[in-house]
XYZ file of C-alpha atoms in Angstrom:
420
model
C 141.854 -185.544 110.160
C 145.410 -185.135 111.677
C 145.375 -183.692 115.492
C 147.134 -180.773 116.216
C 150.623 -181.055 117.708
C 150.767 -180.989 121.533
C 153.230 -177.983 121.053
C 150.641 -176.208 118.599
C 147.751 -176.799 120.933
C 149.860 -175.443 123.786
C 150.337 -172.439 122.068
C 146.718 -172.102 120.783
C 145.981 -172.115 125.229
C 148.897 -169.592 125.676
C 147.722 -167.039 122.665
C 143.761 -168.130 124.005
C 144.628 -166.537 127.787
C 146.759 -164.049 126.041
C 143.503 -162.538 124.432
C 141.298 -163.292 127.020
C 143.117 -161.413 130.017
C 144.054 -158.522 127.139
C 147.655 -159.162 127.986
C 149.435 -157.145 125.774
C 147.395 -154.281 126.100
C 147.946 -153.938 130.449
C 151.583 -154.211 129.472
C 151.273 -151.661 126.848
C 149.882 -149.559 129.284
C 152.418 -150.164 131.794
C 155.123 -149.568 130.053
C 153.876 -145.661 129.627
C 152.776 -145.531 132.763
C 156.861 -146.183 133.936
C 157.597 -143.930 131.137
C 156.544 -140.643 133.881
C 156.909 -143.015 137.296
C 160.431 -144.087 136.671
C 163.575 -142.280 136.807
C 165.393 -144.582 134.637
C 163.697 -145.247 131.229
C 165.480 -147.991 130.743
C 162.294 -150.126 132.797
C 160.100 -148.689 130.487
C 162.014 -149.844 127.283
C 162.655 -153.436 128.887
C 158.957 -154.069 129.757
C 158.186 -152.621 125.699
C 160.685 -154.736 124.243
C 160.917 -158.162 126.580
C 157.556 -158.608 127.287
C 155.007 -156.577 124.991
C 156.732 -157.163 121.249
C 156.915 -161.445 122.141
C 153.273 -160.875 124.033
C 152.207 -159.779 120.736
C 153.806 -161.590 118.423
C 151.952 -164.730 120.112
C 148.800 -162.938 120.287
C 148.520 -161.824 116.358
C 148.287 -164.739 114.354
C 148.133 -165.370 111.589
C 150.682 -162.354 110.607
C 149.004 -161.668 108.051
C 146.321 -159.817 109.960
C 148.866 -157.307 109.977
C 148.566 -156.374 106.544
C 145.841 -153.678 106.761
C 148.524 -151.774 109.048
C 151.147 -152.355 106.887
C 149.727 -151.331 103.857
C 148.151 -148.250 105.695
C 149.237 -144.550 103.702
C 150.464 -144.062 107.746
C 152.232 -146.792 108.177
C 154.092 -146.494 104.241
C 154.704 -142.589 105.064
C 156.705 -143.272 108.722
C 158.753 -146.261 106.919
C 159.441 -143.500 104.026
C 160.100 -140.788 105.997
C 162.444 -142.952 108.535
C 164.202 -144.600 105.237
C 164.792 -141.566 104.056
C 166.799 -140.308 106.889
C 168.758 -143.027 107.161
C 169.495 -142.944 103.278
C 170.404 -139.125 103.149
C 172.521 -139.515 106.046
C 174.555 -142.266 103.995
C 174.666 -139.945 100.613
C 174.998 -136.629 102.078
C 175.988 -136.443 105.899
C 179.297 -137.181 107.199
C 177.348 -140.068 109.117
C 179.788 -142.754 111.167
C 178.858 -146.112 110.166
C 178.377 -146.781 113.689
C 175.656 -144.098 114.135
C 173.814 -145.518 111.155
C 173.898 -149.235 112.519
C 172.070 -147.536 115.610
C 169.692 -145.485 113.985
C 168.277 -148.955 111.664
C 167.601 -150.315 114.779
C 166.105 -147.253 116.361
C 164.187 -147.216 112.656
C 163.052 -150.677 113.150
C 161.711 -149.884 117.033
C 159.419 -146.972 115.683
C 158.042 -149.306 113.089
C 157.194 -151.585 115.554
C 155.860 -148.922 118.051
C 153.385 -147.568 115.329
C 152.423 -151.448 114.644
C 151.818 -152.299 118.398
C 149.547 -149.196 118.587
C 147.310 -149.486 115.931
C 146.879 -152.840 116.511
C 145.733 -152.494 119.395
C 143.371 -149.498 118.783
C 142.451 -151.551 116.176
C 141.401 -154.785 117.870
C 139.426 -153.279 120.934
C 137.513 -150.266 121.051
C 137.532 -149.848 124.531
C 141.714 -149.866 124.787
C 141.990 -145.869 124.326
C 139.777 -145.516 127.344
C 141.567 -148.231 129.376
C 145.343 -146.209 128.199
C 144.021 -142.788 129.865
C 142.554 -143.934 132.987
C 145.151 -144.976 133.726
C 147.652 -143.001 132.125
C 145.925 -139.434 132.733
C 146.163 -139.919 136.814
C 149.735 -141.590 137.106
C 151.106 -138.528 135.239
C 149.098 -136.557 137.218
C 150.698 -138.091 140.571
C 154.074 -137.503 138.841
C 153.371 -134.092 138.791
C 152.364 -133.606 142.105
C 155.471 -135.657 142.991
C 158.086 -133.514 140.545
C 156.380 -130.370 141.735
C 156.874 -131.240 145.793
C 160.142 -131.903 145.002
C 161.360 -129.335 143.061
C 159.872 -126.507 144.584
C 160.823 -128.385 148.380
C 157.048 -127.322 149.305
C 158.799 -123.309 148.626
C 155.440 -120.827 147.734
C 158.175 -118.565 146.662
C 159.533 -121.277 144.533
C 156.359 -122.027 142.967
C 155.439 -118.871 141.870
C 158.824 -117.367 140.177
C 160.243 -119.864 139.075
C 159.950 -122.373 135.919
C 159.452 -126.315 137.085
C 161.928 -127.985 136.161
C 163.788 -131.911 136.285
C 165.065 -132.686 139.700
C 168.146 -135.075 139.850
C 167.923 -138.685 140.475
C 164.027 -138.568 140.144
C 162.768 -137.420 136.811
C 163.714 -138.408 133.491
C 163.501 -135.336 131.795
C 164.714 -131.908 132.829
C 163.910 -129.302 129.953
C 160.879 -127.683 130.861
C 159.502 -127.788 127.249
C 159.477 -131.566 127.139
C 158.235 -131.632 130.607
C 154.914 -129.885 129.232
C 154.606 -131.817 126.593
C 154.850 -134.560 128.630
C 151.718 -133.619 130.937
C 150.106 -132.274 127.891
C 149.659 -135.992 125.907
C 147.887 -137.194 128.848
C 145.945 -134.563 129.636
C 144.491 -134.245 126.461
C 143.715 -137.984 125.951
C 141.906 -137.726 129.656
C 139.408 -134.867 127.752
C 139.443 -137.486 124.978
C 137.902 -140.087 127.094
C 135.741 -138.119 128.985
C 134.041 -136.495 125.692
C 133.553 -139.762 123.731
C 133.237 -143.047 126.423
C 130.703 -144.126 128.604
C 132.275 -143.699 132.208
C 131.197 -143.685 135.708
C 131.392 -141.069 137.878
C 133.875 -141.778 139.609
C 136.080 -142.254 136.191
C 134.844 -138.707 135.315
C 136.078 -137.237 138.289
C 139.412 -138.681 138.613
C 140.208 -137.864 134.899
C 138.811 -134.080 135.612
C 141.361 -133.895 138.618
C 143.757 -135.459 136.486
C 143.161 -132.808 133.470
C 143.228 -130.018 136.212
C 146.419 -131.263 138.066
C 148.214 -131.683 134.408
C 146.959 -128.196 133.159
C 148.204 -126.214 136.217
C 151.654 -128.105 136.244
C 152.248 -127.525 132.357
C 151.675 -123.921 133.858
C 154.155 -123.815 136.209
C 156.573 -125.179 133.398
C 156.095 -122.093 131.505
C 156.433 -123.962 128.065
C 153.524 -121.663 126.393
C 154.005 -124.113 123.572
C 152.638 -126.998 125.555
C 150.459 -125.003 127.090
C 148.444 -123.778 123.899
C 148.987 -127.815 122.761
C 146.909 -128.524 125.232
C 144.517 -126.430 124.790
C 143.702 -126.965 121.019
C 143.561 -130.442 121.882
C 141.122 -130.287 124.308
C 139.352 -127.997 122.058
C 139.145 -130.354 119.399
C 138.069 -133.027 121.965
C 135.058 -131.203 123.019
C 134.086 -129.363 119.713
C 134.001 -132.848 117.822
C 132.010 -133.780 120.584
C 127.865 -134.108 120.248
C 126.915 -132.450 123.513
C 126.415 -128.813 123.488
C 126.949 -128.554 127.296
C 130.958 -129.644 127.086
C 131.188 -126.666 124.537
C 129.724 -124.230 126.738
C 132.551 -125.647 129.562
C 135.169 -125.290 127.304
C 134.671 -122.109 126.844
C 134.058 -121.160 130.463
C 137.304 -122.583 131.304
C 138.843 -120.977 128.608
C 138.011 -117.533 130.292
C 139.169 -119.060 133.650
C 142.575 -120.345 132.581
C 143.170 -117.083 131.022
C 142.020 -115.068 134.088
C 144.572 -117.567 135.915
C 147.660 -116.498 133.451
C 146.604 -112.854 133.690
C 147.111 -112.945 137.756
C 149.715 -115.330 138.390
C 153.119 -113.717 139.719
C 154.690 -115.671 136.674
C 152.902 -114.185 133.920
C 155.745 -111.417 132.993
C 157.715 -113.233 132.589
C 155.888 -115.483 129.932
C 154.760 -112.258 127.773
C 158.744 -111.030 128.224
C 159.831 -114.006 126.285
C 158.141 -113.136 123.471
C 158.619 -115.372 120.546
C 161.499 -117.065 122.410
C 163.814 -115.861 120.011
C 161.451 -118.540 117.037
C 161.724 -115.672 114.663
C 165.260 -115.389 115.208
C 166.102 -118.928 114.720
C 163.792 -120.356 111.938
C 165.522 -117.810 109.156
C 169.042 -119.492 109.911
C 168.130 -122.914 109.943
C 166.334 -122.244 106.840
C 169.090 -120.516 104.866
C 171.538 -123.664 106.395
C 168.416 -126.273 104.907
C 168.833 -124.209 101.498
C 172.714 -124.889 101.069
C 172.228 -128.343 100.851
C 168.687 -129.132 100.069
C 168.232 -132.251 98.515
C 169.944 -134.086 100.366
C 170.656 -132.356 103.916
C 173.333 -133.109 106.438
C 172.480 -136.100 107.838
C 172.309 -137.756 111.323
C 175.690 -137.226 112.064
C 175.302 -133.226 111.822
C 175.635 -131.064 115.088
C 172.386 -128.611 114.118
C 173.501 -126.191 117.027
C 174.013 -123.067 115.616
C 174.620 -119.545 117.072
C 172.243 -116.199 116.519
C 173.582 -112.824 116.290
C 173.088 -111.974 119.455
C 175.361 -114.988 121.006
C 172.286 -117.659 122.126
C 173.525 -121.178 120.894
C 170.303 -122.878 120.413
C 170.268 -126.640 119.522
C 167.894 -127.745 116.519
C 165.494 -125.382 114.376
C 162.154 -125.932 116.886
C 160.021 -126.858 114.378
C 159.819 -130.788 113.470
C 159.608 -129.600 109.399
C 162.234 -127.556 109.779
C 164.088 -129.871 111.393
C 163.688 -132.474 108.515
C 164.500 -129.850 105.898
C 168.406 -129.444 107.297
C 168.675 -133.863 108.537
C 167.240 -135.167 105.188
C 166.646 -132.609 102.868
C 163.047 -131.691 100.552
C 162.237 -135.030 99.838
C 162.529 -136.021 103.615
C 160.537 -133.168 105.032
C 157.987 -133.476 102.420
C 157.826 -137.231 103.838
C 157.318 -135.971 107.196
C 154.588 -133.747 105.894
C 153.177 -136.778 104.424
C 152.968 -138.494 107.791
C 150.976 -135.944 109.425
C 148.283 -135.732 106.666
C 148.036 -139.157 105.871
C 147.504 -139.139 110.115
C 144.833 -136.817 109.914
C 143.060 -138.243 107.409
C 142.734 -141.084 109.381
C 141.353 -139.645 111.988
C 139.084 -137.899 110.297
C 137.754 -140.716 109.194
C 137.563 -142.313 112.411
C 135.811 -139.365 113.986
C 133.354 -139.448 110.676
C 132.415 -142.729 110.926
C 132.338 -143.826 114.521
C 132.653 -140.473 116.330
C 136.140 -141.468 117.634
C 137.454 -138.163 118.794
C 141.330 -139.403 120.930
C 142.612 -139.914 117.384
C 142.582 -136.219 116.127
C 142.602 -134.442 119.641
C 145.748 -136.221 120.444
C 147.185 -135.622 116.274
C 146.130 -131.911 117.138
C 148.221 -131.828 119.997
C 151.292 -133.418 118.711
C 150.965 -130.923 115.278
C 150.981 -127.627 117.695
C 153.717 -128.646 120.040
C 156.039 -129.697 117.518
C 155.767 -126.638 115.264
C 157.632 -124.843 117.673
C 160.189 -127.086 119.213
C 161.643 -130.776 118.963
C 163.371 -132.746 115.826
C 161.795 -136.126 114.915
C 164.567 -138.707 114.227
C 164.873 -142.044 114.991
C 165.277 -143.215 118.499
C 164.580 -145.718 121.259
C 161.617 -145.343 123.401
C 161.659 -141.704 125.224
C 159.695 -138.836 124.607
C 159.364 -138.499 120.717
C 157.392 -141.531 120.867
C 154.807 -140.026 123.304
C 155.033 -136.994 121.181
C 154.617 -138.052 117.689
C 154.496 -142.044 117.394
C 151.712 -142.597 119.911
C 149.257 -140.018 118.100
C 150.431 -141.516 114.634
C 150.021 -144.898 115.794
C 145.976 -144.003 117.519
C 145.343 -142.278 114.084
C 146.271 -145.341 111.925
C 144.732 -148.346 114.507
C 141.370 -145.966 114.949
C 140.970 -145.904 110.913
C 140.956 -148.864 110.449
C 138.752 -150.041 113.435
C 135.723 -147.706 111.722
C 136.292 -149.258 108.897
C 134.436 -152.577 110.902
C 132.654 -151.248 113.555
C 130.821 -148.177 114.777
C 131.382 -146.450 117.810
C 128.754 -145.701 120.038
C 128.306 -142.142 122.107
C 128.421 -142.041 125.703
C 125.352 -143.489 127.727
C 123.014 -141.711 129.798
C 123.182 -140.969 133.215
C 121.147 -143.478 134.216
C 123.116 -145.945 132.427
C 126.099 -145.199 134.021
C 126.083 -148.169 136.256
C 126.368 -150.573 133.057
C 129.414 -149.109 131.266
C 131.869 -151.795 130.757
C 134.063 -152.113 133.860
C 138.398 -151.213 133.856
């Protein structure tokens, strides 16, 4: 028999270390972790692009491994969904040819987002839990760092005033996305904590973490985020097995509501009402209805102005949303990406009690009913929103489908679980 090529067994070492030293899935990591550190995202996207995509590509082989994720009713409803705004945009918007070139390739980085992730849910069991511990306290520290600084260590500050972005050290600056930012996190800590075998120590730091998060989405005031992460975590400890976590989750239930009732900020939550949502979602939908097959396109500026003179900037609500870019058959696409999603992770939670998959799904679901517009873009906050959950959903399907997932170990056992 013929002996492999020098440059072939080279390779065969390279992919071989690759694997062993889980590469691709530290970098994965990292590269969400600078997501909330940086201040540029533009570190974020190079570590994604430069060094996880060819760290993969040398670690899956043969390609056609891939296969199960391509073929995957998630996978075929985000390439549907995404193909469909690009093709509306070219038959109905008054889309620049320039804008479209940009968008295929922003089409083409979601794809291989949602491929990255569920491979590597997929593949090992144990990355979900490595993702939050480390993800959970870095945002957490990013908090505590965005709240010093905007508030400059002000009580007065804290208390009256919504947290914001500060200039030349956070990324974003709308409150909103700032929540949902701590939210996704926070509710994959809960995740963790509900479904893995973890030391103590682990517990703790991801119960500061989830504590830190919870009180800074807060001090955001998005209430959107703020319920987000709360169904999330509800779904996180009500798909769990152990009757104690439900009787926590209820206790701090009562206690963050006692907190909202008694903080100096709480007017001014209940005084914004519906946040004018009621307002809005009428216009947008009788704009949708003028042209509703096949929408307006990319290229379309969705701001539009209420009676009352507020210009507000896209229909908060991602269906919505879809309904005035794309038209029926692209929101009905979208639609199909979040139930083809859950059924995944239903059957991921059914057969090996993976809960991440639908906590985090859950999450994504309540935010984005009232606020944000999924299109296609580069790495940034959509994909922490909407691509990450999709991606867990798909990868964590098709892992049951091999192996089952085992509950967390006793107390005594503690000292065995599988080191970071």
């Amino acid at each position: 028999m013929a002996q492999p090529s020098p440059t072939k067994q080279r390779l065969e070492r390279i992919r071989d270390w690759l694997l062993r030293t889980r590469a691709g899935e530290k970098l994965f990591v990292l590269t969400l972790c600078l997501v909330y550190a940086m201040h540029s995202i533009w570190s974020a996207r190079t570590v994604l692009w430069f060094l996880v995509l060819p760290v993969m590509l040398l670690s899956v082989a043969p390609y056609r491994t891939l296969l199960p994720i391509v073929k995957s009713w998630v996978f075929v409803a985000c390439a549907v969904f995404l193909g469909l705004i690009l093709a509306t945009s070219v038959l109905g918007g008054d889309t620049p040819a320039r804008m479209l070139l940009l968008n295929l390739r922003f089409t083409a980085a979601v794809l291989a987002f949602v491929v990255i992730t569920a491979q590597l849910v997929r593949d090992d069991r144990d990355f979900l839990r490595l993702l939050f511990l480390f993800l959970a306290p870095v945002a957490a520290l990013t908090a505590i760092r965005d709240v010093a600084s905007f508030t400059g260590l002000s009580l007065e500050t804290l208390m009256s005033t919504r947290l914001e972005g500060v200039k030349g050290l956070t990324v974003y600056y709308n409150s909103n996305v700032i929540g949902l930012m701590y939210a996704m996190p926070c509710v994959g800590a809960a995740a963790i904590m509900t479904s893995r075998s973890l030391r103590i120590w682990q517990h703790a730091m991801l119960a500061a973490a989830i504590v830190v998060l919870l009180g800074a989405i807060l001090l955001t005031g998005s209430r959107g985020s703020l319920i987000a992460a709360a169904v999330g975590i509800g779904v996180s400890v009500m798909l769990s097995e152990h009757r104690w976590l439900k009787v926590a989750m209820i206790v701090l239930a009562v206690v963050a509501v006692g907190v909202i009732a008694v903080a100096p900020f709480q007017s001014e939550l209940l005084q914004r009402r519906d946040s004018l949502r009621l307002s809005l979602w009428p216009v947008y939908l009788q704009l949708a209805m003028a042209k509703p097959w096949l929408g307006y396109g990319l290229g379309f500026d969705t701001r539009q102005t209420l009676s009352d003179g507020y210009v507000v900037m896209n229909a908060h609500n991602i269906v919505l949303c879809a309904l005035v870019r794309g038209g029926v058959l692209t929101a009905l696409a979208l639609l199909g990406i979040a139930l083809a999603s859950a059924l995944s992770g239903l059957k991921a939670w059914r057969r090996s009690g993976e809960v991440a998959a639908l906590a985090l799904l859950a999450t994504c679901l309540t935010a984005s009913s009232v606020d944000y517009e999924i299109v296609p873009t580069d790495l940034g906050y959509l994909y922490i929103l909407f691509w990450l959950p999709v991606g867990v959903c798909c990868g964590a399907a098709l892992a049951a489908a091999h192996r089952v997932l085992p509950g967390p170990l006793p107390d005594v056992q503690l000292s065995k679980a599988r080191p970071i």
